[in-house]
Amino acid sequence: MRPSQPESQTNITDFLKTLSITPDKTVRMHQVHSNTVAWVDSKDAGNVKENTDGLLTQEKNLFLCVVTADCIPLLFFDKKKEYSGVAHAGWKGIYSEIIKMLTRQMKSLGSNPSDIIVGIGPCIRSCCYAISEERAEQFKKKFAPETGFLKQQDEKIFLDLPYLAKRQLDAAGIPEHNIEDTLLCTADDTKKCYSYRKEGSNFGEFMGIIGRKGTTQI
Ligand SMILES: [Zn+2]
């Protein structure tokens, strides 16, 4: 969604209303660009998890939220175990491999990677995400010998975060056909999306949400 004033509780409540969900059934995160993933249940309903960038649950009618502007919002669902998950992954989250942490936790709880479906939401893409030489070196060192995540154009270096996200999902054993990517670039499509890089300090944010209502996944 792209609400007009995303940080206001009213807009969040209105958005949730369109899904017939009340805020007391959600779990939100105080996101800090970490690789910390928290398992939550009904005791966490209505709460904000501090210093967390990933959530997992098996609870019905508990809805996990991730809020982003340029970072990648990822939604996870295990069709067999019925685990729902969210992750917030900017460059720091990708660098510190939050996807690995989250999928590792799912697998330790019995998930078979082939049962996990993943949604990659709008985020800043390699078309718009210019980075410094220093950052590029940092990523090269970490993910060597892989280099497909960097693109050079007009003497600028661009980082492809969703590419790395997909590599990490692949490394976790999740089949490519289980991954759905919106392919939206937040910096290109500011009518639909918010972009910190494009909009500066007045940037807005949008929310990704996943959970199971009764027996229905949304
Ligand atoms: Zn772009």
Short mmCIF file of C-alpha atoms and ligand atoms in Angstrom, two decimals:
data_model
loop_
_atom_site.label_atom_id
_atom_site.label_comp_id
_atom_site.label_asym_id
_atom_site.label_seq_id
_atom_site.Cartn_x
_atom_site.Cartn_y
_atom_site.Cartn_z
CA MET A 1 0.00 0.00 0.00
CA ARG A 2 1.00 3.62 -0.33
CA PRO A 3 -0.84 5.53 2.40
CA SER A 4 -0.66 9.33 2.37
CA GLN A 5 0.85 9.62 5.84
CA PRO A 6 2.28 6.19 6.47
CA GLU A 7 3.70 6.88 9.88
CA SER A 8 0.39 7.79 11.36
CA GLN A 9 -1.31 5.09 13.33
CA THR A 10 -4.60 6.08 11.67
CA ASN A 11 -3.30 5.11 8.26
CA ILE A 12 -1.99 1.81 9.53
CA THR A 13 -5.32 1.12 11.20
CA ASP A 14 -7.18 2.05 7.99
CA PHE A 15 -4.91 -0.18 5.93
CA LEU A 16 -5.41 -3.07 8.33
CA LYS A 17 -9.16 -2.45 8.22
CA THR A 18 -9.14 -3.16 4.48
CA LEU A 19 -7.82 -6.61 5.40
CA SER A 20 -10.25 -6.94 8.34
CA ILE A 21 -7.32 -7.06 10.76
CA THR A 22 -7.13 -5.05 13.97
CA PRO A 23 -3.77 -3.65 15.20
CA ASP A 24 -3.96 -5.83 18.31
CA LYS A 25 -3.52 -8.87 16.06
CA THR A 26 -0.30 -7.62 14.51
CA VAL A 27 3.34 -7.83 15.51
CA ARG A 28 5.58 -5.04 14.28
CA MET A 29 9.33 -4.59 14.51
CA HIS A 30 11.54 -1.81 15.69
CA GLN A 31 13.87 -2.43 12.76
CA VAL A 32 17.57 -1.73 13.25
CA HIS A 33 19.20 -3.30 10.14
CA SER A 34 20.24 -6.35 12.16
CA ASN A 35 20.06 -10.03 11.33
CA THR A 36 17.97 -10.80 14.41
CA VAL A 37 14.91 -12.98 13.84
CA ALA A 38 12.34 -13.45 16.59
CA TRP A 39 9.84 -16.27 16.96
CA VAL A 40 6.54 -14.76 18.11
CA ASP A 41 3.18 -16.05 19.30
CA SER A 42 -0.10 -14.73 20.68
CA LYS A 43 1.70 -13.23 23.69
CA ASP A 44 3.33 -10.77 21.28
CA ALA A 45 0.05 -9.70 19.66
CA GLY A 46 -0.19 -5.92 19.38
CA ASN A 47 3.46 -5.46 20.28
CA VAL A 48 6.53 -4.03 18.60
CA LYS A 49 9.61 -6.28 18.88
CA GLU A 50 12.66 -4.23 19.74
CA ASN A 51 15.90 -4.53 17.72
CA THR A 52 14.46 -7.09 15.34
CA ASP A 53 14.45 -7.37 11.56
CA GLY A 54 12.76 -10.72 11.09
CA LEU A 55 9.70 -12.43 12.57
CA LEU A 56 8.36 -15.97 12.43
CA THR A 57 5.18 -17.50 13.78
CA GLN A 58 2.94 -20.52 13.46
CA GLU A 59 0.04 -18.79 15.16
CA LYS A 60 -3.21 -18.26 13.30
CA ASN A 61 -4.70 -14.77 13.30
CA LEU A 62 -1.38 -13.19 14.16
CA PHE A 63 -0.13 -10.88 11.42
CA LEU A 64 3.53 -10.05 10.98
CA CYS A 65 4.44 -6.62 9.61
CA VAL A 66 7.51 -5.21 7.91
CA VAL A 67 7.88 -1.54 7.06
CA THR A 68 10.22 -0.35 4.32
CA ALA A 69 11.10 2.48 1.95
CA ASP A 70 14.09 1.23 -0.11
CA CYS A 71 15.08 -1.88 1.84
CA ILE A 72 13.67 -5.23 0.72
CA PRO A 73 10.50 -6.44 2.44
CA LEU A 74 10.43 -10.24 2.29
CA LEU A 75 7.42 -12.41 3.11
CA PHE A 76 7.80 -16.13 3.85
CA PHE A 77 5.28 -18.94 4.15
CA ASP A 78 5.80 -22.64 4.73
CA LYS A 79 2.84 -24.40 3.12
CA LYS A 80 3.24 -27.58 5.19
CA LYS A 81 4.29 -26.29 8.60
CA GLU A 82 2.19 -23.16 8.15
CA TYR A 83 4.91 -20.85 9.39
CA SER A 84 4.63 -17.22 8.37
CA GLY A 85 7.62 -14.92 8.31
CA VAL A 86 8.77 -11.43 7.41
CA ALA A 87 12.19 -9.88 6.99
CA HIS A 88 13.53 -6.38 6.49
CA ALA A 89 16.72 -6.43 4.43
CA GLY A 90 18.66 -3.35 3.42
CA TRP A 91 22.33 -3.52 2.54
CA LYS A 92 23.22 -4.24 6.15
CA GLY A 93 20.66 -7.03 6.42
CA ILE A 94 21.81 -8.58 3.16
CA TYR A 95 25.44 -8.20 4.20
CA SER A 96 24.80 -9.82 7.58
CA GLU A 97 22.65 -12.48 5.86
CA ILE A 98 19.33 -12.06 7.62
CA ILE A 99 17.76 -14.34 4.99
CA LYS A 100 20.14 -17.12 5.99
CA MET A 101 19.29 -16.55 9.67
CA LEU A 102 15.54 -16.65 9.02
CA THR A 103 15.56 -19.68 6.72
CA ARG A 104 17.96 -21.49 9.05
CA GLN A 105 15.49 -20.96 11.88
CA MET A 106 12.61 -22.23 9.71
CA LYS A 107 14.62 -25.32 8.78
CA SER A 108 15.58 -25.97 12.40
CA LEU A 109 11.84 -25.94 13.15
CA GLY A 110 11.23 -28.60 10.53
CA SER A 111 10.67 -26.62 7.34
CA ASN A 112 11.57 -28.27 4.08
CA PRO A 113 12.94 -25.51 1.80
CA SER A 114 10.80 -26.75 -1.09
CA ASP A 115 7.68 -25.92 0.97
CA ILE A 116 8.74 -22.33 1.60
CA ILE A 117 7.31 -19.68 -0.67
CA VAL A 118 8.80 -16.20 -0.67
CA GLY A 119 7.61 -12.79 -1.80
CA ILE A 120 10.07 -10.02 -2.59
CA GLY A 121 8.43 -6.63 -2.34
CA PRO A 122 9.27 -3.28 -3.91
CA CYS A 123 12.78 -2.10 -3.08
CA ILE A 124 15.56 -0.06 -4.58
CA ARG A 125 17.04 -1.96 -7.51
CA SER A 126 20.36 -1.93 -9.30
CA CYS A 127 19.00 0.67 -11.78
CA CYS A 128 19.00 3.25 -8.98
CA TYR A 129 21.17 2.03 -6.14
CA ALA A 130 24.57 3.67 -6.66
CA ILE A 131 27.08 2.84 -3.96
CA SER A 132 30.57 3.95 -3.00
CA GLU A 133 33.71 2.13 -4.07
CA GLU A 134 34.31 1.31 -0.43
CA ARG A 135 30.90 -0.36 -0.07
CA ALA A 136 31.46 -2.27 -3.29
CA GLU A 137 34.79 -3.58 -1.96
CA GLN A 138 33.13 -4.60 1.29
CA PHE A 139 30.54 -6.63 -0.62
CA LYS A 140 33.11 -8.11 -3.01
CA LYS A 141 35.16 -9.33 -0.07
CA LYS A 142 32.16 -10.84 1.68
CA PHE A 143 30.54 -12.59 -1.28
CA ALA A 144 33.61 -13.58 -3.34
CA PRO A 145 33.89 -15.15 -5.83
CA GLU A 146 30.35 -13.99 -6.70
CA THR A 147 30.31 -10.60 -8.48
CA GLY A 148 26.95 -10.56 -10.31
CA PHE A 149 25.49 -8.22 -7.69
CA LEU A 150 27.59 -5.26 -8.89
CA LYS A 151 27.03 -3.31 -12.08
CA GLN A 152 29.18 -0.55 -13.44
CA GLN A 153 27.70 2.28 -15.50
CA ASP A 154 28.89 5.82 -16.25
CA GLU A 155 31.70 5.41 -13.73
CA LYS A 156 29.22 4.60 -11.03
CA ILE A 157 28.81 1.30 -9.20
CA PHE A 158 25.33 -0.08 -8.59
CA LEU A 159 24.40 -2.74 -6.06
CA ASP A 160 21.72 -5.33 -6.82
CA LEU A 161 20.23 -6.20 -3.44
CA PRO A 162 17.41 -8.47 -4.74
CA TYR A 163 20.02 -10.46 -6.69
CA LEU A 164 21.85 -11.18 -3.44
CA ALA A 165 18.56 -11.91 -1.67
CA LYS A 166 17.78 -14.52 -4.34
CA ARG A 167 21.28 -16.00 -4.04
CA GLN A 168 20.73 -16.37 -0.30
CA LEU A 169 17.32 -17.97 -0.85
CA ASP A 170 18.91 -20.33 -3.37
CA ALA A 171 21.67 -21.19 -0.89
CA ALA A 172 18.94 -22.02 1.63
CA GLY A 173 17.53 -24.52 -0.86
CA ILE A 174 14.38 -22.60 -1.79
CA PRO A 175 13.48 -23.35 -5.43
CA GLU A 176 13.37 -20.41 -7.82
CA HIS A 177 9.75 -21.12 -8.77
CA ASN A 178 8.77 -20.62 -5.10
CA ILE A 179 9.97 -17.03 -5.24
CA GLU A 180 7.77 -14.23 -6.47
CA ASP A 181 9.39 -10.86 -7.07
CA THR A 182 7.30 -7.70 -7.59
CA LEU A 183 10.22 -6.32 -9.65
CA LEU A 184 9.18 -2.83 -8.56
CA CYS A 185 11.93 -0.29 -7.95
CA THR A 186 11.01 2.12 -5.17
CA ALA A 187 13.17 4.91 -6.61
CA ASP A 188 11.63 4.58 -10.09
CA ASP A 189 8.02 4.14 -9.17
CA THR A 190 7.35 6.72 -6.49
CA LYS A 191 3.67 6.81 -7.42
CA LYS A 192 3.24 3.34 -5.97
CA CYS A 193 6.22 3.22 -3.63
CA TYR A 194 8.17 5.21 -1.12
CA SER A 195 11.87 5.80 -1.52
CA TYR A 196 14.22 7.16 1.11
CA ARG A 197 16.84 7.86 -1.54
CA LYS A 198 14.43 9.61 -3.89
CA GLU A 199 12.27 11.49 -1.42
CA GLY A 200 14.89 12.48 1.15
CA SER A 201 14.09 13.23 4.76
CA ASN A 202 10.33 13.41 4.13
CA PHE A 203 10.25 9.88 2.85
CA GLY A 204 7.28 7.67 3.62
CA GLU A 205 7.20 3.97 4.23
CA PHE A 206 4.93 1.15 3.23
CA MET A 207 3.96 -2.00 5.00
CA GLY A 208 4.15 -5.66 4.08
CA ILE A 209 2.03 -8.03 6.11
CA ILE A 210 1.53 -11.80 6.27
CA GLY A 211 -0.48 -14.15 8.42
CA ARG A 212 -3.19 -16.76 8.40
CA LYS A 213 -6.80 -15.86 8.97
CA GLY A 214 -8.51 -18.94 10.22
CA THR A 215 -7.37 -21.45 7.66
CA THR A 216 -6.81 -18.92 4.87
CA GLN A 217 -3.44 -17.48 4.04
CA ILE A 218 -3.39 -13.82 3.01
ZN ZN B 1 15.28 1.94 -10.27
#
